[in-house]
CSV table of C-alpha atoms in Angstrom, one decimal:
chain,number,residue,atom,x,y,z
A,300,ASP,CA,144.1,121.7,177.9
A,301,ALA,CA,143.1,118.2,176.4
A,302,GLY,CA,146.6,117.8,176.0
A,303,ILE,CA,146.7,119.3,172.1
A,304,THR,CA,149.6,121.7,170.7
A,305,GLN,CA,149.7,123.3,167.8
A,306,SER,CA,153.4,124.2,165.5
A,307,PRO,CA,154.1,126.8,164.9
A,308,ARG,CA,152.1,128.8,166.9
A,309,HIS,CA,152.7,131.9,164.4
A,310,LYS,CA,154.0,132.2,160.8
A,311,VAL,CA,154.6,134.8,158.3
A,312,THR,CA,154.4,133.6,154.9
A,313,GLU,CA,154.3,134.6,151.4
A,314,THR,CA,151.6,134.1,148.4
A,315,GLY,CA,152.3,131.2,146.6
A,316,THR,CA,154.5,129.1,149.3
A,317,PRO,CA,153.4,126.1,150.8
A,318,VAL,CA,152.6,125.8,154.7
A,319,THR,CA,152.0,122.7,156.6
A,320,LEU,CA,150.5,123.4,160.1
A,321,ARG,CA,151.0,120.6,162.6
A,322,CYS,CA,148.1,119.5,165.2
A,323,HIS,CA,149.1,116.9,168.3
A,324,GLN,CA,147.3,115.5,170.8
A,325,THR,CA,148.5,113.2,173.7
A,326,GLU,CA,145.7,111.1,174.8
A,327,ASN,CA,145.0,109.1,171.2
A,328,HIS,CA,141.3,111.0,170.9
A,329,ARG,CA,139.9,109.3,167.5
A,330,TYR,CA,138.0,112.6,166.0
A,331,MET,CA,140.6,115.8,164.9
A,332,TYR,CA,139.8,119.2,163.8
A,333,TRP,CA,140.6,122.3,161.9
A,334,TYR,CA,138.8,125.5,162.2
A,335,ARG,CA,139.9,129.1,160.3
A,336,GLN,CA,139.0,132.3,162.8
A,337,ASP,CA,138.1,135.3,161.1
A,338,PRO,CA,136.0,138.3,162.2
A,339,GLY,CA,132.6,138.2,161.8
A,340,HIS,CA,132.6,134.4,161.0
A,341,GLY,CA,133.6,132.5,164.2
A,342,LEU,CA,134.7,129.4,163.6
A,343,ARG,CA,134.2,127.8,160.4
A,344,LEU,CA,135.2,124.0,160.2
A,345,ILE,CA,138.2,122.8,157.4
A,346,HIS,CA,138.8,119.2,157.8
A,347,TYR,CA,138.0,116.6,160.2
A,348,SER,CA,139.3,112.9,160.7
A,349,TYR,CA,137.7,109.8,162.3
A,350,GLY,CA,140.7,107.8,162.7
A,351,VAL,CA,144.1,107.2,161.3
A,352,LYS,CA,144.0,107.9,157.2
A,353,ASP,CA,140.3,109.0,157.7
A,354,THR,CA,139.2,112.3,157.2
A,355,ASP,CA,136.3,114.7,155.4
A,356,LYS,CA,136.0,118.0,153.9
A,357,GLY,CA,134.0,120.8,156.4
A,358,GLU,CA,132.4,124.1,155.0
A,359,VAL,CA,135.4,125.9,154.0
A,360,SER,CA,138.3,123.2,152.7
A,361,ASP,CA,138.9,124.6,149.3
A,362,GLY,CA,142.9,125.4,148.9
A,363,TYR,CA,143.3,122.9,152.3
A,364,SER,CA,144.7,119.4,152.3
A,365,VAL,CA,144.9,117.3,155.7
A,366,SER,CA,146.8,114.1,156.6
A,367,ARG,CA,146.6,112.0,159.2
A,368,SER,CA,149.3,109.1,159.3
A,369,LYS,CA,149.0,108.4,163.1
A,370,THR,CA,146.8,108.7,166.0
A,371,GLU,CA,148.6,111.7,167.7
A,372,ASP,CA,149.3,114.0,164.9
A,373,PHE,CA,146.8,116.0,162.3
A,374,LEU,CA,148.4,118.4,159.7
A,375,LEU,CA,146.7,120.9,157.6
A,376,THR,CA,148.4,121.5,154.2
A,377,LEU,CA,148.2,124.8,152.4
A,378,GLU,CA,149.7,123.6,148.6
A,379,SER,CA,150.1,127.6,147.5
A,380,ALA,CA,149.1,130.0,150.3
A,381,THR,CA,146.9,132.8,149.3
A,382,SER,CA,146.5,136.1,151.2
A,383,SER,CA,142.7,135.1,151.6
A,384,GLN,CA,144.1,132.6,154.2
A,385,THR,CA,145.5,134.6,156.3
A,386,SER,CA,143.3,133.9,159.8
A,387,VAL,CA,144.2,132.5,163.3
A,388,TYR,CA,143.8,128.8,162.7
A,389,PHE,CA,142.5,126.3,165.5
A,390,CYS,CA,142.7,122.5,165.7
A,391,ALA,CA,140.3,120.4,168.2
A,392,ILE,CA,139.8,117.4,169.6
A,393,LYS,CA,136.5,115.1,170.8
A,394,LEU,CA,136.2,113.0,173.4
A,395,ASP,CA,134.7,110.0,171.7
A,396,ILE,CA,131.7,109.5,174.5
A,397,THR,CA,130.4,112.5,173.9
A,398,ASP,CA,130.1,115.6,171.8
A,399,THR,CA,132.0,118.2,173.4
A,400,GLN,CA,135.0,119.5,171.4
A,401,TYR,CA,138.2,120.9,172.8
A,402,PHE,CA,140.5,123.5,171.6
A,403,GLY,CA,144.4,123.4,170.9
A,404,PRO,CA,146.0,127.0,171.6
A,405,GLY,CA,145.8,128.6,168.1
A,406,THR,CA,148.3,129.5,165.1
A,407,ARG,CA,148.5,132.8,163.7
A,408,LEU,CA,149.0,132.4,159.7
A,409,THR,CA,150.1,135.5,158.1
A,410,VAL,CA,150.4,135.4,154.3
A,411,LEU,CA,151.9,138.2,152.5
B,60,GLY,CA,121.4,123.6,156.8
B,61,ASP,CA,122.2,124.2,160.5
B,62,SER,CA,123.0,127.6,162.0
B,63,VAL,CA,123.7,130.1,165.2
B,64,THR,CA,122.6,133.7,164.9
B,65,GLN,CA,124.2,135.7,168.5
B,66,MET,CA,123.7,139.3,169.0
B,67,GLU,CA,126.8,141.5,167.5
B,68,GLY,CA,128.7,143.5,169.9
B,69,PRO,CA,130.7,144.7,171.0
B,70,VAL,CA,128.6,144.9,174.6
B,71,THR,CA,130.2,147.0,176.9
B,72,LEU,CA,129.3,146.8,180.6
B,73,SER,CA,130.4,148.2,183.9
B,74,GLU,CA,131.2,146.1,186.7
B,75,GLU,CA,128.7,144.6,188.4
B,76,ALA,CA,125.8,144.8,185.9
B,77,PHE,CA,123.4,141.8,184.7
B,78,LEU,CA,124.8,140.6,181.3
B,79,THR,CA,122.5,139.0,178.8
B,80,ILE,CA,123.6,137.4,175.2
B,81,ASN,CA,120.8,136.5,172.7
B,82,CYS,CA,121.6,133.2,171.3
B,83,THR,CA,119.6,131.8,168.7
B,84,TYR,CA,119.7,128.4,166.4
B,85,THR,CA,118.4,126.3,163.4
B,86,ALA,CA,118.8,123.2,163.0
B,87,THR,CA,117.1,119.9,162.3
B,88,GLY,CA,116.7,117.1,165.1
B,89,TYR,CA,117.9,117.5,168.1
B,90,PRO,CA,121.6,119.4,168.3
B,91,SER,CA,123.6,120.0,172.0
B,92,LEU,CA,123.9,123.7,172.8
B,93,PHE,CA,127.0,125.0,173.6
B,94,TRP,CA,128.6,128.2,174.9
B,95,TYR,CA,132.5,129.1,174.6
B,96,VAL,CA,134.8,131.7,176.0
B,97,GLN,CA,138.0,133.6,174.4
B,98,TYR,CA,140.1,135.1,176.6
B,99,PRO,CA,142.6,137.7,174.9
B,100,GLY,CA,145.2,135.7,172.9
B,101,GLU,CA,144.2,132.4,174.0
B,102,GLY,CA,142.3,129.6,172.2
B,103,LEU,CA,138.3,128.6,172.9
B,104,GLN,CA,137.2,127.2,176.2
B,105,LEU,CA,134.0,125.4,177.3
B,106,LEU,CA,132.3,128.0,179.4
B,107,LEU,CA,128.8,125.4,179.8
B,108,LYS,CA,127.0,123.2,177.4
B,109,ALA,CA,123.4,121.9,177.2
B,110,THR,CA,122.3,118.4,175.8
B,111,LYS,CA,118.4,118.2,175.6
B,112,ALA,CA,115.5,121.0,176.1
B,113,ASP,CA,115.0,122.6,179.2
B,114,ASP,CA,118.7,121.4,180.3
B,115,LYS,CA,120.7,124.3,182.3
B,116,GLY,CA,124.1,124.2,182.0
B,117,SER,CA,125.7,126.6,184.0
B,118,ASN,CA,129.5,127.5,185.0
B,119,LYS,CA,131.5,130.3,187.1
B,120,GLY,CA,128.6,131.9,187.5
B,121,PHE,CA,126.9,131.6,183.8
B,122,GLU,CA,123.8,130.2,183.1
B,123,ALA,CA,122.1,129.3,179.8
B,124,THR,CA,118.9,127.2,178.9
B,125,TYR,CA,117.9,125.0,176.5
B,126,ARG,CA,114.6,126.5,174.6
B,127,LYS,CA,113.3,124.4,172.2
B,128,GLU,CA,109.9,126.0,171.6
B,129,THR,CA,111.9,129.6,170.7
B,130,THR,CA,115.1,127.9,169.4
B,131,SER,CA,117.5,130.0,171.8
B,132,PHE,CA,120.1,129.4,174.1
B,133,HIS,CA,121.0,133.0,176.1
B,134,LEU,CA,124.3,133.5,178.2
B,135,GLU,CA,123.4,135.3,181.4
B,136,LYS,CA,125.2,136.3,184.5
B,137,GLY,CA,123.9,138.6,187.3
B,138,SER,CA,127.3,140.4,188.0
B,139,VAL,CA,130.0,140.5,185.3
B,140,GLN,CA,133.6,141.2,187.0
B,141,VAL,CA,136.1,142.7,184.9
B,142,SER,CA,138.1,139.6,184.1
B,143,ASP,CA,134.9,138.1,182.3
B,144,SER,CA,136.1,140.4,178.8
B,145,ALA,CA,136.4,138.2,176.0
B,146,VAL,CA,134.9,137.2,173.0
B,147,TYR,CA,131.6,134.4,173.6
B,148,PHE,CA,130.2,131.8,171.0
B,149,CYS,CA,127.0,130.1,170.9
B,150,ALA,CA,127.5,126.9,169.2
B,151,LEU,CA,125.4,124.0,168.6
B,152,SER,CA,126.5,120.3,167.6
B,153,GLU,CA,125.2,118.7,164.7
B,154,ASN,CA,123.8,115.1,165.1
B,155,SER,CA,126.4,112.8,163.3
B,156,SER,CA,129.3,110.5,164.9
B,157,ALA,CA,131.5,113.5,163.9
B,158,SER,CA,129.6,115.7,166.1
B,159,LYS,CA,130.7,118.9,163.8
B,160,ILE,CA,130.1,122.1,165.4
B,161,ILE,CA,128.5,125.0,163.8
B,162,PHE,CA,129.2,128.7,165.5
B,163,GLY,CA,127.8,131.5,165.8
B,164,SER,CA,130.2,134.9,164.6
B,165,GLY,CA,131.2,135.8,168.2
B,166,THR,CA,130.3,138.6,170.6
B,167,ARG,CA,132.7,140.4,172.1
B,168,LEU,CA,132.3,141.3,175.9
B,169,SER,CA,134.0,144.6,177.8
B,170,ILE,CA,133.4,145.0,181.2
B,171,ARG,CA,134.5,148.4,182.7
B,172,PRO,CA,135.7,148.6,186.1
């Protein structure tokens, strides 16, 4: 599982509240990614990071921000959650020498 | 931009049947191609990959061949088992240092005993 953990694994929150999801890796990989999974859409990239304090937007970045203050942690923040952000969120890492990504177990987020 | 199209599901087969899940892609350059599998309640696992034309990826009895001429990467298995029931995602990796992955929408496979 490439040493990836996500927390929390499940969260229910209300519209308008801030939410932060955490991705933690144990192997010092440079690249980390946040995806959301929705029926009929597969997985879509939200943001990714290529080093400490180095991040870039993905396909569906509106309404999300990220931070990476240390190599092992990549945080995804919903500043003001909306019902359209109800989804399953997956973190991934990429080994530096390949283009293969490995995924964490996911966080199921429900915004009421 | 790059994209991946895979056959819609759900696909329901009997145990020991032959499986094909179609996948085609559109890309500039020469992407790597992947199949990921997601078992119920779990994250995605890499099933197999191919990095260049005519490469065949294989794992757990599944195979897929990178066909540049038809821009396809169809997943096949000769005899499916109940334990193969899962959602299968075809994907490609963009030719960049970040190797961003573009996923297909997924195909749900159910195998009847």
